[in-house]
PDB file of C-alpha atoms in Angstrom:
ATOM      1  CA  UNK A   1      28.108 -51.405  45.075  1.00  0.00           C
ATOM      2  CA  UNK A   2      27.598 -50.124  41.897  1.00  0.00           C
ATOM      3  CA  UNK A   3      29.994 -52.371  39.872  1.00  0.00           C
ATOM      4  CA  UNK A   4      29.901 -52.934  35.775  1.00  0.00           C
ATOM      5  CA  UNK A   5      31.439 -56.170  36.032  1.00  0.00           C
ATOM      6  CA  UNK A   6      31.734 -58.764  38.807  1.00  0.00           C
ATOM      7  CA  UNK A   7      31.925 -61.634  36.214  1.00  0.00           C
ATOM      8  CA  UNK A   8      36.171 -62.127  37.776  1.00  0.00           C
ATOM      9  CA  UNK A   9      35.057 -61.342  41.636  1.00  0.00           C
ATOM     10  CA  UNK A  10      36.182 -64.603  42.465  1.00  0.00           C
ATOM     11  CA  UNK A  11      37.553 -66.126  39.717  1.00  0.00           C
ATOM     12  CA  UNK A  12      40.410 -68.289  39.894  1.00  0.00           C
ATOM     13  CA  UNK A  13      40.979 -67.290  44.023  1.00  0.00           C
ATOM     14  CA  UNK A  14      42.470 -70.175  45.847  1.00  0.00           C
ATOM     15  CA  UNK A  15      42.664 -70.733  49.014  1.00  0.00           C
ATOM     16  CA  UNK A  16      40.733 -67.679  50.157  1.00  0.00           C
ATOM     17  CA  UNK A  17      41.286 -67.262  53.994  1.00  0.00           C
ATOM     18  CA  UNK A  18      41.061 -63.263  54.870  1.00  0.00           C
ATOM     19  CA  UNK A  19      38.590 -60.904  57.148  1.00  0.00           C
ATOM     20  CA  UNK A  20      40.688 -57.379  56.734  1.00  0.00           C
ATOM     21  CA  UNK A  21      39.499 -54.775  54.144  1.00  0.00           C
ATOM     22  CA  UNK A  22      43.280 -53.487  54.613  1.00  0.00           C
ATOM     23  CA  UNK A  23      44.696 -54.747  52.074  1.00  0.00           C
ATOM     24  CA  UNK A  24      42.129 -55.863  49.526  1.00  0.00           C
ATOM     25  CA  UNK A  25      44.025 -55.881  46.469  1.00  0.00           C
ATOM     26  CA  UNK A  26      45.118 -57.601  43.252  1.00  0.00           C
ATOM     27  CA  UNK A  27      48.519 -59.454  43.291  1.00  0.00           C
ATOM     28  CA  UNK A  28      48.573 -58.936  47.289  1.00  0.00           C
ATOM     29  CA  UNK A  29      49.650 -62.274  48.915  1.00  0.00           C
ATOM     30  CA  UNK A  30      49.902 -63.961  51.881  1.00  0.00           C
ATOM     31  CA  UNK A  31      47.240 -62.345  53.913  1.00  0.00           C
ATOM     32  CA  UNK A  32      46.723 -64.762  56.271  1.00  0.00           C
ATOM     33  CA  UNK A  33      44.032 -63.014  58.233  1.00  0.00           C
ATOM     34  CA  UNK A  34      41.022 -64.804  60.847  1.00  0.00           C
ATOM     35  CA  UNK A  35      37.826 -63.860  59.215  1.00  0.00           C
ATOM     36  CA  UNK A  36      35.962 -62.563  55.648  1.00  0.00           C
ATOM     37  CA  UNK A  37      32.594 -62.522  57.806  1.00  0.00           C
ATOM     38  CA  UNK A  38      32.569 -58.773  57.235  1.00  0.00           C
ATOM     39  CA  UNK A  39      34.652 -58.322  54.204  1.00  0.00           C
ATOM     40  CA  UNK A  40      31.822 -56.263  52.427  1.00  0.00           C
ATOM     41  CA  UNK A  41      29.669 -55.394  55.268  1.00  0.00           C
ATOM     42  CA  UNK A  42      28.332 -52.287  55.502  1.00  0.00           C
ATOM     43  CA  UNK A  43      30.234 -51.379  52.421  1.00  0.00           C
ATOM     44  CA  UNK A  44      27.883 -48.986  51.180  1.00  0.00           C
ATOM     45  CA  UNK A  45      28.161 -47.022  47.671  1.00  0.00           C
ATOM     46  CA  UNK A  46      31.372 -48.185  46.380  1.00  0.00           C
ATOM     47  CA  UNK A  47      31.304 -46.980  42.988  1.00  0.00           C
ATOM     48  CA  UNK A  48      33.260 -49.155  40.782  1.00  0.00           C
ATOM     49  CA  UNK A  49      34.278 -49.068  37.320  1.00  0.00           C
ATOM     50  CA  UNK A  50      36.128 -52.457  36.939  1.00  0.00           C
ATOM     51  CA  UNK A  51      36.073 -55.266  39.408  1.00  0.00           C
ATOM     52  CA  UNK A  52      37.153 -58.117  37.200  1.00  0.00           C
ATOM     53  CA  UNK A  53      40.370 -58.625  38.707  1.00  0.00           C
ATOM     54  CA  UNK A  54      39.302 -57.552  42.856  1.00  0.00           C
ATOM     55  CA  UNK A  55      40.565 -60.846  43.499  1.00  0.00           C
ATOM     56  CA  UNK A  56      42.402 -62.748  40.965  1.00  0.00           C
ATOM     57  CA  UNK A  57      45.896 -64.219  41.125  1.00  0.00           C
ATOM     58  CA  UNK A  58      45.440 -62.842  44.938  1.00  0.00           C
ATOM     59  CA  UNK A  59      46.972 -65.886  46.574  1.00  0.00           C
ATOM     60  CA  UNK A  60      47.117 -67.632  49.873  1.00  0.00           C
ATOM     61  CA  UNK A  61      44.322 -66.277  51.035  1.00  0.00           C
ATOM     62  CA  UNK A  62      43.074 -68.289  54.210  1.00  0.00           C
ATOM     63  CA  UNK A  63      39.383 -67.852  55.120  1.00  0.00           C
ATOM     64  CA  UNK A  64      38.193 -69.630  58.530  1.00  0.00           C
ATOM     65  CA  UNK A  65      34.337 -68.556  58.118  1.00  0.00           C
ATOM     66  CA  UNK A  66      32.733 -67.266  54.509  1.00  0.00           C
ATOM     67  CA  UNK A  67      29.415 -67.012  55.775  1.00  0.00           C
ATOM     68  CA  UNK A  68      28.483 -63.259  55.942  1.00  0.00           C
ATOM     69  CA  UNK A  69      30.360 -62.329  52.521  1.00  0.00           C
ATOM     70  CA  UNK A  70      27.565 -60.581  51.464  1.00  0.00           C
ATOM     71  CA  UNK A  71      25.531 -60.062  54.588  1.00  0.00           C
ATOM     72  CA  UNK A  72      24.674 -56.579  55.207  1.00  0.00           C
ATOM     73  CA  UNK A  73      25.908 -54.823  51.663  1.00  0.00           C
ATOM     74  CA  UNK A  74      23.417 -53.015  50.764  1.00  0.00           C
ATOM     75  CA  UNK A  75      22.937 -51.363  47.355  1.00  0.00           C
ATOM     76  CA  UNK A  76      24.142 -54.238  45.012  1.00  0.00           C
ATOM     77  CA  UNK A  77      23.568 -52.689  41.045  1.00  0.00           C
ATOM     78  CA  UNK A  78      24.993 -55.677  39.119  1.00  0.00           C
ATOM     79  CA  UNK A  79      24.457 -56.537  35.328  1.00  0.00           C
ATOM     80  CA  UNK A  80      25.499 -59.676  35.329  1.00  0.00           C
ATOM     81  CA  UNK A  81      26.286 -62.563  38.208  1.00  0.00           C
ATOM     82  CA  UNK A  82      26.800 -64.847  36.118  1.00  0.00           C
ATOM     83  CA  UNK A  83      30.238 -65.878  36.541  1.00  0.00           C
ATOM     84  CA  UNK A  84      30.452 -64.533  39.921  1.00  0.00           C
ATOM     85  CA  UNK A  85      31.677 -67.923  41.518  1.00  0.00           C
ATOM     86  CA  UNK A  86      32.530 -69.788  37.965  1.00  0.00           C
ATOM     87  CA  UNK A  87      35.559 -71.685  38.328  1.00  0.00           C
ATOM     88  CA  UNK A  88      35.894 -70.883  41.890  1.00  0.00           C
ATOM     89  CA  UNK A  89      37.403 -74.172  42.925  1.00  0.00           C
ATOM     90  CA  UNK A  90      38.604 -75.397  46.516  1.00  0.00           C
ATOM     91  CA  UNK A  91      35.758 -73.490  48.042  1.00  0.00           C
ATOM     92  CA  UNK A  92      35.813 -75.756  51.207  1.00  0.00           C
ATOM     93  CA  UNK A  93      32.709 -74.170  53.080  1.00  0.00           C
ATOM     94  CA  UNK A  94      31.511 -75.388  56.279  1.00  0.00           C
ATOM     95  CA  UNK A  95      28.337 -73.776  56.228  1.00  0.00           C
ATOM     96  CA  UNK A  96      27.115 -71.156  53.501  1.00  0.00           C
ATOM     97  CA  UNK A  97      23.845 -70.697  54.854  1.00  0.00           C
ATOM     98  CA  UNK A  98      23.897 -66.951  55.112  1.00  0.00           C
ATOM     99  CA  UNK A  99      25.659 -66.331  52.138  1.00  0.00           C
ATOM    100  CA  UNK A 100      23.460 -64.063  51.040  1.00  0.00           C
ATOM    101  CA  UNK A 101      21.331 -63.186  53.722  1.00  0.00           C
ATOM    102  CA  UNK A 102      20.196 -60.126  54.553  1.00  0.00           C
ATOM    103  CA  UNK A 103      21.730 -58.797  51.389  1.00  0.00           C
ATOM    104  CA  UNK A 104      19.083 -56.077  50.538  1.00  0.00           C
ATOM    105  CA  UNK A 105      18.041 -54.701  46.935  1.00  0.00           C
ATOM    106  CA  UNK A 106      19.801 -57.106  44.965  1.00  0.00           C
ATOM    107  CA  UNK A 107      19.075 -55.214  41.148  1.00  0.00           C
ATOM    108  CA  UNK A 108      20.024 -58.332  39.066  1.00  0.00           C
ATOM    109  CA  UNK A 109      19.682 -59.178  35.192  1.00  0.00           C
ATOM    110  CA  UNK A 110      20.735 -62.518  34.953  1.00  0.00           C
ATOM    111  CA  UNK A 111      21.578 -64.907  37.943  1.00  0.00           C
ATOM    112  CA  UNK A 112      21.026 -67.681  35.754  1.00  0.00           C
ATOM    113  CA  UNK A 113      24.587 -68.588  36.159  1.00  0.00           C
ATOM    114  CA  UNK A 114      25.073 -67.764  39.709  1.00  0.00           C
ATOM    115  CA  UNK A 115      26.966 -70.940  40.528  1.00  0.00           C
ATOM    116  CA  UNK A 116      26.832 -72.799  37.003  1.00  0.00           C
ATOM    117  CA  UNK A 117      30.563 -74.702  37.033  1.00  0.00           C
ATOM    118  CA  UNK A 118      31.202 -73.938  40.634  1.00  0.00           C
ATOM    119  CA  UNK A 119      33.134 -77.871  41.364  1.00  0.00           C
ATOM    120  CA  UNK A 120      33.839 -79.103  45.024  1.00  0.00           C
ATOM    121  CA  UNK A 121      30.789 -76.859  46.650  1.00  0.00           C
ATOM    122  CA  UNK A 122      30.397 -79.364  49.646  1.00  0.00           C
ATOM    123  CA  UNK A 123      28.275 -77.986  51.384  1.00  0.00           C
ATOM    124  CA  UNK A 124      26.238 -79.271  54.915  1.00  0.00           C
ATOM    125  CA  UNK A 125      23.013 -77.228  54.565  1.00  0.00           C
ATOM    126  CA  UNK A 126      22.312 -74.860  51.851  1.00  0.00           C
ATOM    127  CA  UNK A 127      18.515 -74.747  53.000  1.00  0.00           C
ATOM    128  CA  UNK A 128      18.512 -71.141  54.146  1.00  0.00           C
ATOM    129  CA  UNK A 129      21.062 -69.842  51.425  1.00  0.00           C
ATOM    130  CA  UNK A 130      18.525 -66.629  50.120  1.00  0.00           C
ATOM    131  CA  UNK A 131      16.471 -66.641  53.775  1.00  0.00           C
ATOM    132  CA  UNK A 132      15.281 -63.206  54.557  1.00  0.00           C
ATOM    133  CA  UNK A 133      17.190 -62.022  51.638  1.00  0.00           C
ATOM    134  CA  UNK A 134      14.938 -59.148  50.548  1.00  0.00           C
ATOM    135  CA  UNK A 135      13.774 -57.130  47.563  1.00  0.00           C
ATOM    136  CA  UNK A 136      15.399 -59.362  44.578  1.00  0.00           C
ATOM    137  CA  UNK A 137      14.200 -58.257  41.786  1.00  0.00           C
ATOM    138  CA  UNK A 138      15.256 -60.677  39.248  1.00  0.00           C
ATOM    139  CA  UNK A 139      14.211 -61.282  35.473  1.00  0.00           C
ATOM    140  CA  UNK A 140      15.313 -64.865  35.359  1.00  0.00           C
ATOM    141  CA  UNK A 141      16.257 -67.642  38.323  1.00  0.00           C
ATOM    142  CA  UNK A 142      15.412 -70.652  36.028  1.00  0.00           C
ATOM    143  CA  UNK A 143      18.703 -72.018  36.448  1.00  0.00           C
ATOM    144  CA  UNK A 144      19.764 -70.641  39.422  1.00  0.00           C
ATOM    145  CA  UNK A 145      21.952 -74.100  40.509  1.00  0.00           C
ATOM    146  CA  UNK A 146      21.949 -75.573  37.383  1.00  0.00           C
ATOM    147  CA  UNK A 147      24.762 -77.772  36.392  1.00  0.00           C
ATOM    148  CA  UNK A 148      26.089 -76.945  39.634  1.00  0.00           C
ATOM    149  CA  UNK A 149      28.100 -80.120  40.619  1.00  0.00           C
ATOM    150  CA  UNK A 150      28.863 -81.618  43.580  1.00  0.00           C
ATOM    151  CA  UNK A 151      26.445 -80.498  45.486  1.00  0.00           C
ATOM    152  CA  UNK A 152      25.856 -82.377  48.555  1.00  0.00           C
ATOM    153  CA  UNK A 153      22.541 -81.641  50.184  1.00  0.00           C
ATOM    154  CA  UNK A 154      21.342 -82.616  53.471  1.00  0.00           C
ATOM    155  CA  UNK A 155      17.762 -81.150  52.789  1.00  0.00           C
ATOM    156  CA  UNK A 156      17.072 -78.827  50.064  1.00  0.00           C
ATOM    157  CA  UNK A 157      13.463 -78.785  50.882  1.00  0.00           C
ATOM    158  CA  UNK A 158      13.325 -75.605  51.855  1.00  0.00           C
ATOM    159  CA  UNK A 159      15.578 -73.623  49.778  1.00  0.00           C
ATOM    160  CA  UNK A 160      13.587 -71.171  49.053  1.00  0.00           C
ATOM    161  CA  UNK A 161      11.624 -70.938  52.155  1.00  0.00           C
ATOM    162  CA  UNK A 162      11.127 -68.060  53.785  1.00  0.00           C
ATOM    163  CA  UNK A 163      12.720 -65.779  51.775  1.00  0.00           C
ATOM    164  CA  UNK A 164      10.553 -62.526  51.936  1.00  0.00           C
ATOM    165  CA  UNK A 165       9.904 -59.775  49.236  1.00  0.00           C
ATOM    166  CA  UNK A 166      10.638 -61.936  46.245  1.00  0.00           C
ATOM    167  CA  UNK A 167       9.693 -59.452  42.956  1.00  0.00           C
ATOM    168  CA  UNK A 168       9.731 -62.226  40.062  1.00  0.00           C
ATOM    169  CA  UNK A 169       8.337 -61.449  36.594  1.00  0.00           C
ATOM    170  CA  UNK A 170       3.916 -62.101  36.001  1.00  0.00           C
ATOM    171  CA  UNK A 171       3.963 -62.647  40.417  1.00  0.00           C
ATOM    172  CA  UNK A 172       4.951 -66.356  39.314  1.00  0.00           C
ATOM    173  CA  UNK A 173       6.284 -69.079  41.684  1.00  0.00           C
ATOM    174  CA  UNK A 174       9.462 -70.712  42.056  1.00  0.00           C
ATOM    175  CA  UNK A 175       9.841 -74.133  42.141  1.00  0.00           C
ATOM    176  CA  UNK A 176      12.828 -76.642  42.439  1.00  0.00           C
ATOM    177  CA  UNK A 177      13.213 -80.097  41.229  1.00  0.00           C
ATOM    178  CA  UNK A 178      16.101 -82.443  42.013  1.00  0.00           C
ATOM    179  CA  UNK A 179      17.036 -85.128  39.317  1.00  0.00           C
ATOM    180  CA  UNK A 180      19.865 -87.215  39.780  1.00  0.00           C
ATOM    181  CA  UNK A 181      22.112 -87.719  36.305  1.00  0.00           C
ATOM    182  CA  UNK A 182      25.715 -88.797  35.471  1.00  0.00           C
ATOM    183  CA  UNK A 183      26.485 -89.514  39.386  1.00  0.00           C
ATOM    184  CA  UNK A 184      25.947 -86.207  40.343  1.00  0.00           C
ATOM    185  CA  UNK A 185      23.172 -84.023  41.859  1.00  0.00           C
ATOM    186  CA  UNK A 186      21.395 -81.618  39.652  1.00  0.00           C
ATOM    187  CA  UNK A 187      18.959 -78.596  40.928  1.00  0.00           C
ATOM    188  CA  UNK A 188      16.787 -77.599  38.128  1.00  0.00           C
ATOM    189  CA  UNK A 189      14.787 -74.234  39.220  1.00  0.00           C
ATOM    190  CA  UNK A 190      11.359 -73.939  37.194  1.00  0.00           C
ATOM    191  CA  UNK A 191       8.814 -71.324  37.164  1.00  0.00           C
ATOM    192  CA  UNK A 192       5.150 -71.954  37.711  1.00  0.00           C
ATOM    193  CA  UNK A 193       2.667 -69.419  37.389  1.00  0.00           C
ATOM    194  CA  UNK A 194       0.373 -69.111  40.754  1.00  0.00           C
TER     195      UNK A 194
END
């Protein structure tokens, strides 16, 4: 997916409930469909000018199961993530453990942002969320979840563990620290050099 902007992907979509690449449009409504397990799997070398608007004002969409939104699409040229799930709201996920797993060559500038102002993530176990996810080759992750609110963690222990093939700047090492401020969780991502 060779996309110049993603900042809109999900921007402002409510109520996302869909699993058929049929009619994956802007302004199409009502798709009350089962699944989005597969929505972009094994989409492979969709060349995209301009995805800002794939799915805004696209409404009623019911989702029963988000977790493989990403699994299996391959090829992933981004500049920038960073608003990819800003403002996102009612995301009501049972389990987004696999979001991105097995999402392979991940070229990323900034994913400093990747879910900065994403409200109402409730979320059971996030503890696998980049597991097995490999060749990410990313300049900065420092604030990966920061000022991500609402988080609610069962373990975030292991986070990061596991995930394979990990290409970070000077071979440095990711760390996470959890501080809690204002009544609300905060995930602050830090780099420490091995």
């Amino acid at each position: 997916m060779s996309v110049t902007s993603m900042r809109s992907l999900l921007t402002y979509t409510t109520d996302m409930k869909v699993t058929s690449r049929r009619s994956l449009f802007t302004h199409t409504r009502d798709m009350n469909v089962t699944s989005m397990r597969s929505l972009f799997t094994h989409t492979i070398d969709t060349n995209v000018t301009n995805r800002r608007s794939l799915f805004t004002h696209t409404t009623d969409m019911n989702v029963t199961s988000r977790i493989s939104i990403f699994t299996h699409t391959t090829v992933m040229n981004v500049t920038s993530r960073r608003s990819l799930l800003t403002h996102a709201t009612d995301m009501n996920v049972t389990s987004r453990i696999s979001l991105s797993t097995h999402t392979t060559v991940m070229s990323v500038t900034s994913m400093s942002s990747l879910f900065t102002h994403s409200s109402d993530m409730s979320v059971t176990c996030r503890r696998s969320l980049f597991t097995q996810t490999t060749d990410m080759s990313v300049i900065s992750m420092i604030s990966l979840f920061t000022h991500t609110t609402y988080l609610n963690l069962t373990s975030g222990r292991s986070l990061f563990t596991h995930t394979t093939g990990m290409n970070v700047t000077n071979r440095r090492f990711l760390c996470t620290q959890y501080r809690y401020e204002c009544d609300q969780w905060k995930i602050f991502i830090y780099i420490k050099e091995i």
